[in-house]
Every structure is written in structure tokens, then in C-alpha cells.
Short mmCIF file of C-alpha atoms and ligand atoms in Angstrom, two decimals:
data_model
loop_
_atom_site.label_atom_id
_atom_site.label_comp_id
_atom_site.label_asym_id
_atom_site.label_seq_id
_atom_site.Cartn_x
_atom_site.Cartn_y
_atom_site.Cartn_z
CA UNK A 1 13.53 31.52 8.16
CA UNK A 2 13.79 28.25 6.25
CA UNK A 3 10.53 26.64 5.33
CA UNK A 4 9.85 23.20 6.78
CA UNK A 5 6.22 22.64 6.00
CA UNK A 6 4.14 23.12 2.86
CA UNK A 7 0.41 23.25 3.49
CA UNK A 8 -2.38 23.55 0.94
CA UNK A 9 -5.72 25.17 1.81
CA UNK A 10 -8.69 22.85 2.35
CA UNK A 11 -10.24 23.73 -0.98
CA UNK A 12 -7.18 22.36 -2.78
CA UNK A 13 -8.15 18.73 -2.08
CA UNK A 14 -8.08 17.19 -5.58
CA UNK A 15 -11.46 17.04 -7.31
CA UNK A 16 -10.58 13.94 -9.33
CA UNK A 17 -8.35 10.89 -8.96
CA UNK A 18 -5.71 10.31 -11.66
CA UNK A 19 -5.85 7.07 -13.68
CA UNK A 20 -2.45 6.36 -15.25
CA UNK A 21 -3.65 3.53 -17.52
CA UNK A 22 -4.67 5.62 -20.59
CA UNK A 23 -1.27 7.39 -20.49
CA UNK A 24 0.78 4.16 -20.61
CA UNK A 25 2.64 3.23 -23.80
CA UNK A 26 1.25 -0.34 -23.59
CA UNK A 27 -1.93 -1.57 -21.88
CA UNK A 28 -1.56 -3.91 -18.88
CA UNK A 29 -2.45 -7.60 -19.32
CA UNK A 30 -6.13 -8.39 -18.72
CA UNK A 31 -7.42 -9.97 -15.49
CA UNK A 32 -8.53 -13.57 -16.19
CA UNK A 33 -11.40 -15.63 -14.83
CA UNK A 34 -9.87 -18.48 -12.77
CA UNK A 35 -12.14 -21.09 -14.39
CA UNK A 36 -12.46 -20.08 -18.04
CA UNK A 37 -9.11 -18.21 -18.22
CA UNK A 38 -10.90 -15.60 -20.32
CA UNK A 39 -10.80 -11.89 -19.39
CA UNK A 40 -13.18 -11.25 -16.48
CA UNK A 41 -16.42 -9.36 -17.11
CA UNK A 42 -17.96 -6.84 -14.73
CA UNK A 43 -20.66 -9.43 -13.93
CA UNK A 44 -17.99 -11.89 -12.75
CA UNK A 45 -16.88 -9.35 -10.15
CA UNK A 46 -20.30 -8.18 -8.93
CA UNK A 47 -20.58 -10.71 -6.07
CA UNK A 48 -17.40 -9.16 -4.62
CA UNK A 49 -17.43 -5.46 -5.54
CA UNK A 50 -19.99 -2.72 -6.24
CA UNK A 51 -20.32 -1.57 -9.86
CA UNK A 52 -18.89 1.89 -9.01
CA UNK A 53 -15.56 0.30 -8.11
CA UNK A 54 -15.63 -2.32 -10.89
CA UNK A 55 -16.01 0.54 -13.39
CA UNK A 56 -12.94 2.25 -11.93
CA UNK A 57 -10.99 -1.02 -12.05
CA UNK A 58 -11.35 -1.12 -15.85
CA UNK A 59 -11.61 2.59 -16.58
CA UNK A 60 -9.93 4.21 -19.58
CA UNK A 61 -10.71 7.73 -18.32
CA UNK A 62 -7.66 9.67 -17.15
CA UNK A 63 -9.63 11.59 -14.48
CA UNK A 64 -12.35 10.18 -12.22
CA UNK A 65 -14.36 12.63 -10.15
CA UNK A 66 -14.15 12.21 -6.38
CA UNK A 67 -17.69 12.09 -4.92
CA UNK A 68 -18.57 15.12 -2.81
CA UNK A 69 -19.25 13.08 0.33
CA UNK A 70 -15.83 11.43 0.03
CA UNK A 71 -14.12 14.82 -0.31
CA UNK A 72 -16.04 15.95 2.79
CA UNK A 73 -14.47 13.11 4.79
CA UNK A 74 -11.02 13.71 3.23
CA UNK A 75 -11.26 17.29 4.51
CA UNK A 76 -10.66 16.08 8.06
CA UNK A 77 -6.96 15.39 7.32
CA UNK A 78 -6.39 16.36 3.69
CA UNK A 79 -4.50 17.99 2.11
CA UNK A 80 -1.81 16.26 4.16
CA UNK A 81 1.39 18.19 4.89
CA UNK A 82 4.57 18.03 2.84
CA UNK A 83 7.70 18.50 4.94
CA UNK A 84 11.27 19.28 4.06
CA UNK A 85 13.50 17.06 6.25
CA UNK A 86 16.03 19.80 7.00
CA UNK A 87 17.28 18.33 10.29
CA UNK A 88 17.69 14.88 8.76
CA UNK A 89 19.52 16.39 5.76
CA UNK A 90 21.87 18.11 8.21
CA UNK A 91 22.40 14.94 10.24
CA UNK A 92 23.29 13.08 7.05
CA UNK A 93 25.45 15.96 5.85
CA UNK A 94 24.01 15.44 2.39
CA UNK A 95 23.64 18.00 -0.39
CA UNK A 96 20.32 16.31 -1.23
CA UNK A 97 17.04 18.07 -0.46
CA UNK A 98 14.67 15.57 1.13
CA UNK A 99 10.90 16.06 1.14
CA UNK A 100 8.28 13.78 2.64
CA UNK A 101 4.54 13.66 2.22
CA UNK A 102 3.18 12.67 5.62
CA UNK A 103 0.13 10.39 5.51
CA UNK A 104 0.26 9.56 9.24
CA UNK A 105 -2.06 12.52 9.90
CA UNK A 106 -5.19 10.50 9.02
CA UNK A 107 -7.23 9.30 12.02
CA UNK A 108 -6.10 5.70 11.42
CA UNK A 109 -2.47 6.80 11.08
CA UNK A 110 -1.68 5.87 7.48
CA UNK A 111 -2.57 6.44 3.83
CA UNK A 112 -5.12 3.61 3.91
CA UNK A 113 -8.21 5.74 4.68
CA UNK A 114 -7.72 7.45 1.28
CA UNK A 115 -9.22 4.32 -0.29
CA UNK A 116 -11.18 2.90 2.67
CA UNK A 117 -13.50 5.92 2.63
CA UNK A 118 -14.46 5.77 -1.08
CA UNK A 119 -14.71 1.97 -0.98
CA UNK A 120 -17.18 2.13 1.91
CA UNK A 121 -19.05 4.97 0.20
CA UNK A 122 -19.52 3.16 -3.16
CA UNK A 123 -20.63 0.03 -1.31
CA UNK A 124 -23.17 2.01 0.71
CA UNK A 125 -24.61 3.52 -2.50
CA UNK A 126 -25.24 0.03 -3.90
CA UNK A 127 -26.88 -1.47 -0.82
CA UNK A 128 -24.00 -3.51 0.65
CA UNK A 129 -24.66 -4.25 4.36
CA UNK A 130 -21.29 -5.66 5.39
CA UNK A 131 -17.69 -5.58 4.15
CA UNK A 132 -15.28 -8.47 4.67
CA UNK A 133 -11.56 -7.91 4.42
CA UNK A 134 -8.09 -9.06 5.44
CA UNK A 135 -5.45 -7.12 7.29
CA UNK A 136 -1.74 -7.64 7.89
CA UNK A 137 -0.44 -5.25 10.52
CA UNK A 138 -3.95 -3.91 11.08
CA UNK A 139 -3.51 -0.61 9.25
CA UNK A 140 -5.98 -1.59 6.57
CA UNK A 141 -8.42 -3.25 8.96
CA UNK A 142 -8.56 -0.19 11.18
CA UNK A 143 -8.97 2.16 8.19
CA UNK A 144 -11.82 0.13 6.73
CA UNK A 145 -13.44 -0.31 10.16
CA UNK A 146 -13.41 3.48 10.55
CA UNK A 147 -14.85 4.07 7.07
CA UNK A 148 -17.58 1.47 7.68
CA UNK A 149 -18.47 3.23 10.92
CA UNK A 150 -18.79 6.55 9.03
CA UNK A 151 -21.26 5.09 6.51
CA UNK A 152 -23.16 2.61 8.71
CA UNK A 153 -21.73 -0.65 7.33
CA UNK A 154 -20.72 -3.73 9.30
CA UNK A 155 -17.09 -4.79 9.00
CA UNK A 156 -15.53 -8.26 9.30
CA UNK A 157 -11.73 -8.45 9.42
CA UNK A 158 -9.46 -11.49 9.07
CA UNK A 159 -6.18 -10.48 10.67
CA UNK A 160 -2.99 -12.37 9.85
CA UNK A 161 -2.20 -14.50 12.92
CA UNK A 162 1.34 -13.24 13.52
CA UNK A 163 0.13 -9.61 13.59
CA UNK A 164 -2.93 -10.50 15.68
CA UNK A 165 -0.48 -11.73 18.31
CA UNK A 166 2.20 -9.01 17.79
CA UNK A 167 -0.14 -6.00 17.45
CA UNK A 168 -3.04 -6.27 19.93
CA UNK A 169 -3.60 -2.49 19.91
CA UNK A 170 -4.52 -2.43 16.22
CA UNK A 171 -7.09 -5.11 16.94
CA UNK A 172 -8.44 -3.02 19.83
CA UNK A 173 -8.74 -0.02 17.51
CA UNK A 174 -10.69 -2.03 14.91
CA UNK A 175 -13.01 -3.28 17.63
CA UNK A 176 -13.44 0.23 18.98
CA UNK A 177 -14.61 1.27 15.49
CA UNK A 178 -17.12 -1.60 15.68
CA UNK A 179 -15.47 -4.27 13.50
CA UNK A 180 -15.47 -8.03 14.22
CA UNK A 181 -11.90 -9.36 14.09
CA UNK A 182 -10.69 -12.96 13.77
CA UNK A 183 -7.14 -14.27 13.58
CA UNK A 184 -6.36 -15.88 10.21
CA UNK A 185 -6.20 -18.76 9.46
CA UNK A 186 -9.51 -19.14 11.34
CA UNK A 187 -11.95 -22.01 11.78
CA UNK A 188 -14.74 -19.82 10.34
CA UNK A 189 -14.09 -20.57 6.66
CA UNK A 190 -13.32 -23.61 4.52
CA UNK A 191 -10.10 -21.92 3.37
CA UNK A 192 -8.97 -21.32 6.95
CA UNK A 193 -9.87 -24.82 8.11
CA UNK A 194 -7.98 -26.28 5.15
CA UNK A 195 -4.80 -24.39 6.04
CA UNK A 196 -5.11 -25.28 9.75
CA UNK A 197 -5.56 -28.98 8.93
CA UNK A 198 -2.30 -28.95 6.94
CA UNK A 199 -0.40 -26.45 9.14
CA UNK A 200 -1.90 -26.21 12.65
CA UNK A 201 0.81 -23.73 13.69
CA UNK A 202 0.38 -21.45 10.65
CA UNK A 203 1.26 -17.80 11.38
CA UNK A 204 -0.93 -16.82 8.46
CA UNK A 205 -0.31 -14.61 5.47
CA UNK A 206 -2.17 -11.95 3.55
CA UNK A 207 -2.84 -14.55 0.84
CA UNK A 208 -4.62 -16.81 3.35
CA UNK A 209 -6.56 -13.95 4.97
CA UNK A 210 -7.71 -12.77 1.53
CA UNK A 211 -9.06 -16.27 0.79
CA UNK A 212 -11.09 -16.17 4.01
CA UNK A 213 -12.56 -12.72 3.37
CA UNK A 214 -13.37 -13.49 -0.29
CA UNK A 215 -15.06 -16.72 0.75
CA UNK A 216 -17.25 -14.93 3.30
CA UNK A 217 -18.25 -12.30 0.71
CA UNK A 218 -18.92 -14.86 -2.05
CA UNK A 219 -21.24 -16.86 0.22
CA UNK A 220 -23.36 -13.95 1.49
CA UNK A 221 -25.29 -11.72 -0.94
CA UNK A 222 -25.30 -8.81 1.54
CA UNK A 223 -21.54 -8.93 2.14
CA UNK A 224 -18.98 -7.64 -0.30
CA UNK A 225 -15.22 -7.83 -0.23
CA UNK A 226 -12.76 -4.98 0.12
CA UNK A 227 -9.03 -4.96 -0.56
CA UNK A 228 -6.63 -2.36 0.83
CA UNK A 229 -4.00 -2.48 -1.91
CA UNK A 230 -3.01 -4.15 -5.22
CA UNK A 231 -6.15 -3.44 -7.31
CA UNK A 232 -6.33 -0.62 -9.84
CA UNK A 233 -9.13 1.23 -8.05
CA UNK A 234 -7.14 1.23 -4.79
CA UNK A 235 -4.07 2.71 -6.50
CA UNK A 236 -6.37 5.22 -8.20
CA UNK A 237 -7.80 6.47 -4.88
CA UNK A 238 -4.30 6.92 -3.48
CA UNK A 239 -3.34 9.36 -6.23
CA UNK A 240 -4.71 12.19 -4.06
CA UNK A 241 -1.32 11.92 -2.33
CA UNK A 242 0.75 12.60 -5.44
CA UNK A 243 -1.64 15.20 -6.86
CA UNK A 244 -1.30 17.24 -3.67
CA UNK A 245 2.46 16.67 -3.63
CA UNK A 246 2.76 18.07 -7.17
CA UNK A 247 1.29 21.36 -5.98
CA UNK A 248 3.30 21.36 -2.78
CA UNK A 249 6.60 20.76 -4.59
CA UNK A 250 5.68 23.71 -6.74
CA UNK A 251 5.20 25.79 -3.57
CA UNK A 252 8.66 24.64 -2.50
CA UNK A 253 10.03 25.71 -5.87
CA UNK A 254 11.57 22.30 -6.61
CA UNK A 255 10.82 19.21 -8.67
CA UNK A 256 11.84 15.72 -7.51
CA UNK A 257 14.80 13.98 -9.16
CA UNK A 258 14.02 10.81 -7.23
CA UNK A 259 10.70 9.56 -5.82
CA UNK A 260 10.73 6.75 -3.23
CA UNK A 261 8.01 4.62 -1.67
CA UNK A 262 7.81 1.31 0.18
CA UNK A 263 5.87 -1.43 -1.55
CA UNK A 264 3.69 -4.12 0.03
CA UNK A 265 0.91 -4.32 -2.50
CA UNK A 266 1.98 -1.06 -4.12
CA UNK A 267 -0.71 1.47 -3.19
CA UNK A 268 1.14 4.18 -1.24
CA UNK A 269 4.03 4.01 -3.72
CA UNK A 270 1.63 4.41 -6.66
CA UNK A 271 -0.39 7.10 -4.93
CA UNK A 272 2.63 9.34 -4.63
CA UNK A 273 4.40 8.45 -7.87
CA UNK A 274 1.72 7.92 -10.55
CA UNK A 275 0.86 11.61 -11.00
CA UNK A 276 4.58 12.33 -11.49
CA UNK A 277 5.05 9.36 -13.84
CA UNK A 278 1.99 10.54 -15.79
CA UNK A 279 3.62 13.94 -16.27
CA UNK A 280 6.87 12.24 -17.28
CA UNK A 281 4.96 10.27 -19.93
CA UNK A 282 3.68 13.61 -21.21
CA UNK A 283 7.24 14.91 -21.41
CA UNK A 284 7.25 16.93 -18.17
CA UNK A 285 10.08 16.17 -15.75
CA UNK A 286 12.11 13.01 -15.54
CA UNK A 287 12.33 11.69 -11.97
CA UNK A 288 13.68 8.23 -11.17
CA UNK A 289 11.04 6.30 -9.24
CA UNK A 290 12.24 3.71 -6.72
CA UNK A 291 10.12 1.04 -5.01
CA UNK A 292 11.58 -0.35 -1.78
CA UNK A 293 10.53 -3.80 -0.60
CA UNK A 294 11.62 -6.11 2.25
CA UNK A 295 14.38 -8.61 1.46
CA UNK A 296 12.30 -11.33 3.13
CA UNK A 297 9.35 -10.86 0.74
CA UNK A 298 10.95 -9.54 -2.46
CA UNK A 299 8.27 -9.84 -5.13
CA UNK A 300 9.60 -7.10 -7.44
CA UNK A 301 13.30 -7.94 -7.16
CA UNK A 302 13.14 -11.75 -6.96
CA UNK A 303 9.67 -12.69 -8.14
CA UNK A 304 8.45 -13.79 -11.55
CA UNK A 305 6.23 -11.63 -13.81
CA UNK A 306 3.45 -14.14 -14.40
CA UNK A 307 -0.25 -14.80 -14.00
CA UNK A 308 -1.02 -15.86 -10.45
CA UNK A 309 -3.82 -15.96 -7.92
CA UNK A 310 -4.20 -13.11 -5.48
CA UNK A 311 -4.89 -15.51 -2.62
CA UNK A 312 -3.75 -18.85 -1.23
CA UNK A 313 -6.96 -20.85 -1.71
CA UNK A 314 -7.23 -19.73 -5.37
CA UNK A 315 -10.64 -18.08 -5.14
CA UNK A 316 -9.60 -14.80 -6.83
CA UNK A 317 -9.18 -14.03 -10.54
CA UNK A 318 -5.75 -14.48 -12.13
CA UNK A 319 -3.69 -11.32 -12.44
CA UNK A 320 -0.37 -10.79 -14.16
CA UNK A 321 2.07 -9.50 -11.56
CA UNK A 322 5.48 -9.95 -10.03
CA UNK A 323 4.83 -12.83 -7.65
CA UNK A 324 6.62 -15.17 -5.28
CA UNK A 325 3.82 -17.73 -5.69
CA UNK A 326 0.43 -17.60 -4.01
CA UNK A 327 1.27 -20.32 -1.47
CA UNK A 328 4.40 -18.53 -0.23
CA UNK A 329 4.14 -17.67 3.47
CA UNK A 330 6.71 -14.94 4.26
CA UNK A 331 8.67 -15.06 7.51
CA UNK A 332 7.11 -13.13 10.43
CA UNK A 333 9.09 -9.91 10.14
CA UNK A 334 7.58 -6.76 11.61
CA UNK A 335 6.43 -4.85 8.54
CA UNK A 336 3.16 -6.77 8.37
CA UNK A 337 1.85 -4.55 5.58
CA UNK A 338 4.67 -5.69 3.29
CA UNK A 339 4.08 -9.43 3.66
CA UNK A 340 2.19 -10.07 0.41
CA UNK A 341 3.30 -12.64 -2.17
CA UNK A 342 2.50 -10.44 -5.17
CA UNK A 343 2.67 -6.84 -6.32
CA UNK A 344 -0.04 -4.64 -7.83
CA UNK A 345 -0.45 -5.53 -11.54
CA UNK A 346 -0.01 -1.85 -12.46
CA UNK A 347 3.21 -1.48 -10.45
CA UNK A 348 4.44 -4.77 -11.96
CA UNK A 349 3.59 -3.52 -15.45
CA UNK A 350 5.47 -0.26 -14.85
CA UNK A 351 8.55 -2.18 -13.72
CA UNK A 352 8.28 -4.32 -16.82
CA UNK A 353 8.05 -1.15 -18.95
CA UNK A 354 11.17 0.23 -17.27
CA UNK A 355 9.30 3.22 -15.81
CA UNK A 356 10.26 2.38 -12.22
CA UNK A 357 13.13 0.68 -10.34
CA UNK A 358 13.01 -1.67 -7.35
CA UNK A 359 15.37 -2.48 -4.48
CA UNK A 360 15.08 -4.74 -1.42
CA UNK A 361 16.27 -3.84 2.10
CA UNK A 362 16.84 -5.92 5.21
CA UNK A 363 14.74 -5.53 8.35
CA UNK A 364 17.61 -4.27 10.54
CA UNK A 365 18.69 -1.68 7.97
CA UNK A 366 15.13 -0.42 7.70
CA UNK A 367 14.75 -0.02 11.48
CA UNK A 368 18.16 1.64 11.80
CA UNK A 369 17.14 4.17 9.15
CA UNK A 370 13.71 4.71 10.75
CA UNK A 371 15.19 5.40 14.18
CA UNK A 372 17.71 7.89 12.75
CA UNK A 373 14.87 9.59 10.93
CA UNK A 374 12.81 9.79 14.14
CA UNK A 375 15.73 11.34 16.04
CA UNK A 376 16.04 14.04 13.40
CA UNK A 377 12.41 14.66 12.43
CA UNK A 378 10.46 13.50 15.51
CA UNK A 379 8.02 11.32 13.60
CA UNK A 380 8.40 7.61 14.29
CA UNK A 381 7.61 5.82 11.03
CA UNK A 382 5.59 2.63 10.71
CA UNK A 383 7.86 -0.39 10.14
CA UNK A 384 6.64 -0.48 6.53
CA UNK A 385 7.58 3.18 6.02
CA UNK A 386 11.04 2.46 7.45
CA UNK A 387 11.75 0.69 4.17
CA UNK A 388 11.11 3.90 2.26
CA UNK A 389 13.29 5.79 4.74
CA UNK A 390 16.10 3.26 4.16
CA UNK A 391 15.72 3.73 0.40
CA UNK A 392 15.94 7.51 0.78
CA UNK A 393 18.97 7.15 3.04
CA UNK A 394 20.73 5.26 0.25
CA UNK A 395 19.90 7.98 -2.27
CA UNK A 396 20.95 10.78 0.09
CA UNK A 397 24.29 9.14 0.83
CA UNK A 398 24.86 8.54 -2.87
CA UNK A 399 24.24 12.24 -3.54
CA UNK A 400 26.81 13.03 -0.86
CA UNK A 401 29.36 10.62 -2.36
CA UNK A 402 28.85 12.06 -5.80
CA UNK A 403 28.78 15.58 -4.41
CA UNK A 404 25.62 16.54 -6.29
CA UNK A 405 22.51 18.26 -5.07
CA UNK A 406 19.43 16.16 -5.70
CA UNK A 407 15.78 16.53 -4.73
CA UNK A 408 14.28 13.42 -3.16
CA UNK A 409 10.57 13.02 -2.41
CA UNK A 410 9.14 10.11 -0.44
CA UNK A 411 5.90 8.90 1.03
CA UNK A 412 6.00 8.69 4.82
CA UNK A 413 2.91 6.55 4.61
CA UNK A 414 2.19 6.03 8.30
CA UNK A 415 3.34 6.49 11.88
CA UNK A 416 4.51 3.63 14.06
CA UNK A 417 2.60 4.35 17.26
CA UNK A 418 0.75 1.05 17.09
CA UNK A 419 3.92 -0.84 16.26
CA UNK A 420 5.86 -0.15 19.44
CA UNK A 421 6.43 -3.85 20.13
CA UNK A 422 8.52 -3.89 16.98
CA UNK A 423 10.58 -0.99 18.33
CA UNK A 424 10.84 -2.63 21.77
CA UNK A 425 12.25 -5.71 20.05
CA UNK A 426 14.55 -3.61 17.89
CA UNK A 427 15.88 -1.61 20.86
CA UNK A 428 16.44 -4.86 22.79
CA UNK A 429 18.49 -6.24 19.89
CA UNK A 430 15.94 -8.97 19.26
CA UNK A 431 15.11 -8.20 15.64
CA UNK A 432 17.04 -10.09 13.00
CA UNK A 433 17.45 -10.12 9.27
CA UNK A 434 15.82 -12.91 7.35
CA UNK A 435 17.62 -14.79 4.64
CA UNK A 436 15.93 -14.63 1.30
CA UNK A 437 13.71 -17.74 1.58
CA UNK A 438 14.89 -19.17 -1.75
CA UNK A 439 13.65 -22.73 -1.31
CA UNK A 440 10.15 -21.85 -0.22
CA UNK A 441 9.84 -19.33 -3.02
CA UNK A 442 11.04 -21.89 -5.58
CA UNK A 443 8.42 -24.29 -4.27
CA UNK A 444 5.66 -21.67 -4.41
CA UNK A 445 6.71 -20.56 -7.91
CA UNK A 446 6.59 -24.16 -9.11
CA UNK A 447 2.88 -24.02 -8.30
CA UNK A 448 2.10 -21.06 -10.58
CA UNK A 449 -0.97 -21.70 -12.74
CA UNK A 450 0.15 -23.40 -15.97
CA UNK A 451 -0.87 -22.47 -19.50
CA UNK A 452 -1.35 -18.71 -19.03
CA UNK A 453 1.31 -16.18 -19.87
C1 PLP B 501 -0.49 -1.21 4.30
C2 PLP B 501 0.68 -0.39 4.44
C3 PLP B 501 1.74 -0.49 3.53
C4 PLP B 501 1.79 -1.46 2.41
O1 PLP B 501 0.78 -1.33 1.47
P1 PLP B 501 0.97 -0.58 0.09
O2 PLP B 501 -0.28 -0.90 -0.64
O3 PLP B 501 2.18 -1.14 -0.57
O4 PLP B 501 1.08 0.86 0.39
C5 PLP B 501 2.81 0.36 3.70
N1 PLP B 501 2.85 1.24 4.71
C6 PLP B 501 1.85 1.38 5.60
C7 PLP B 501 1.97 2.39 6.68
C8 PLP B 501 0.73 0.57 5.49
O5 PLP B 501 -0.26 0.70 6.35
#
């Protein structure tokens, strides 16, 4: 019988996260203080993050031990399964072998708990009482709310307005886990009130919601801030995905020629690909690595590689990344987790080094691919993950055209069970493609901080 599923025993959960930074041929640009424009110090970050995470953010160690209590929680759903998509391969009539690492098996339904759990744990160790955060589609908010519940922390979530209205079930899940949820922009912060004064109808953005959560954390000594993507320590925590996949591909007796992931802030993509890129840098294997982003928010394919703020109100440090400008508010397409103006500095740096590629796909193409995938494999992907599926589809069809066998591995980073309104709209023919918002992006890029390169 053909094998569909590659499972690792519980004791094969990785014991350490993999930090790609020391293996890179050139170090990434430093993070700068927004006032002095000098590299930030750990002390600058302490009001927002616990020292355990700040140390990881700047670490030069290739391996960072996963705390025992974190591994205990991981055990509930890790190691996650690796599947071979045999029925989808057949439906596509492609010679390619397609594998997917399925992160929808976590209780919150995505890869996000891989970092929510350690973030809550490190905060608990250092006496934090409450975490404030932002969420787009609600995947991150629900993951952090769950992790806070596990470790007895309070959780405050600013949820991007358009998702708050489109995805009421995610909000209900966060509240069930005990979190307090407000639509962003809200009237609870100066940043939110400022946006509402200028744009009373604002549908919000991750950049605005980040400003609100950072502001709350900065003003309260017992509250710290938590981010679900973008930062080095978040990408680090996600490497459990790729480390497991390395072993599982070995079980399958294959090695990927192409690795694909969708990119919002870059964490699920990095989690799967960094361990493979690390091996490539050490001369082992040579996969192409493809990031897939939405055409309506194309930071990697249309953005500028420059220092920018991580948020709209300019409260965060300056990071060098591919950005569309911190004031850019993307159109309200359904992949809420991909509506961020920037890309993780590490992913940006890897693109700049030529170690990865990036493509953009339209909303309708991503849903069409996701629905075909569901009909073949049974799992309905999250709208974000549909972008990865569309990227894989392209690669599989290219393999067919060229008549070559090729092994493709992708991150199926979450299921879409909380995103059914998006599928209702898609099935009713109500979803549309969005033009690349060139004018708004030009305007937002014109506002990039001057004098830093
Ligand atoms: C949050 C989210 C994303 C986007 O975030 P990344 O950091 O780019 O991974 C993608 N897919 C799912 C399912 C998400 O929840």
C-alpha cells in the first residue's frame, strides 16, 4: 500500500529550535531605536518583552534549547503529521511528488501556538501579568489567548476591524479562552483615537492594531507585548515545523526540490524552510524556496527593502525589511493573516541574499486552488494557506509541462474552519481580485523614515 502519512513518535519533538542567523553569509541589518537611530539595546526592549525572548531575538547561537514545560505542551499536537498528497497529485496528473506538513492539528488550528506557548511561558517566568497583542484573522489572537490560559496570564487582543466583523467565531474562541477583545482601531488608545479621528470608517490594519497593543504594554509595567510573526524569536520558535519535516522527509525517502510557504509576516514560511536553508548553506541539498504572498499586499514582490516602522503610529523600533510603507492599509481581502505592510527582517534579508524567491497570487486563484485541494485531500485550508496551495499548484503544473519528476514540500499552516464566511462568499461568486494598490503604496512609501539605509 502507498504511504500517505509520516508520523514521528512523541519523543521526536525537537529538543532545540534552530537559529539560522549564525549560518548566514552576511549578518542582517541591526534593529534601530526610533529616537536615536542607534542599534537597540536589550534595555530598550524590556518594557515590551521579557529578557528570555530579547536574548533569542539577538542570539548568535545556532541551537536554543526548548524549555521542558514548552515541550510538554507541544506534545499535545506535535510532532505534526507530514502527508503525501497522492490524490491531489493524481487529480493534477503531475509527475511531481507533493508533501505537506499539516499545522492545522494544533488546538487553535494553525502553526501559531508553536510560538504563542513559549512566548507566554517566558513571560510567566519573568512576572508578566498580562499580554497585549494584535490579531488579523484571529489565528494569532486565539493562539495567544489559549497559551495565556495555560500559564495563568491575562490576554488583551486588538483585532483588525474588518476581521472582527468578518470572523465573529474567532472572536468567540478568544473570549472562550478568557481574552478581552476589542476591534481596532479602538477608542481605548491614543493611536486608535488618532486613526478614528482621521478615518472614522477605517477597517483597520495589522500596523494599526500593533500600535494599540504596543501602547497598552508601554503604559503598564505589568503588561508586556507579544507579536505573532515577523520577529526573529517568532521565526525561531516555528523551526520545530521544519526540523520535524526534515526527519519525516527522510522517512519518506525523498528530499524536497522545492519548498513553498505563504507569507504574511513570514513565520510559517520560515519555520518550514529555515532548517532546510541552513542545511543548504552547509552544502547539503539545494532546494528552491518560494514565498507566496497576496497580490493585494505584495511586500516581497513590490515593496522596498528599507528601514521602516513595524506599526502605523511609529511606536516600534525601525527594522530593515521589504515594506509597502507603515501607513499602507491593505484592501479587505479574506486572508487576514497576510495583510501586513512589511515582511520579517530575516525573510527580507534572505530574499536580498538570493536564498529565496517570492511570487504574488490573486485572491480568486488562491481560493480556486484551495477548493481543488480540499476536494482531493479533504482538508479545507485557511485562506492564508490557500496562497501556498496556489504556489504549489504552479510548481506541480510546471513539472507536468516539463515532464520532470520533482519533490515539492509545503506548509499547510492552518485549516479554514473558522473562515467559512470567506468560502460562502467565494462559492457565491462574491469574492474578487484586488488591483495592486499602486497609488496608496507609493504614498505610503513616500513616508518611509528618511536618513536611514
Ligand atoms: C497568521 C497566519 C499566517 C501568516 O503569518 P506568517 O507569520 O506569515 O505565517 C498564515 N497562515 C495562517 C494559517 C495564519 O494563521
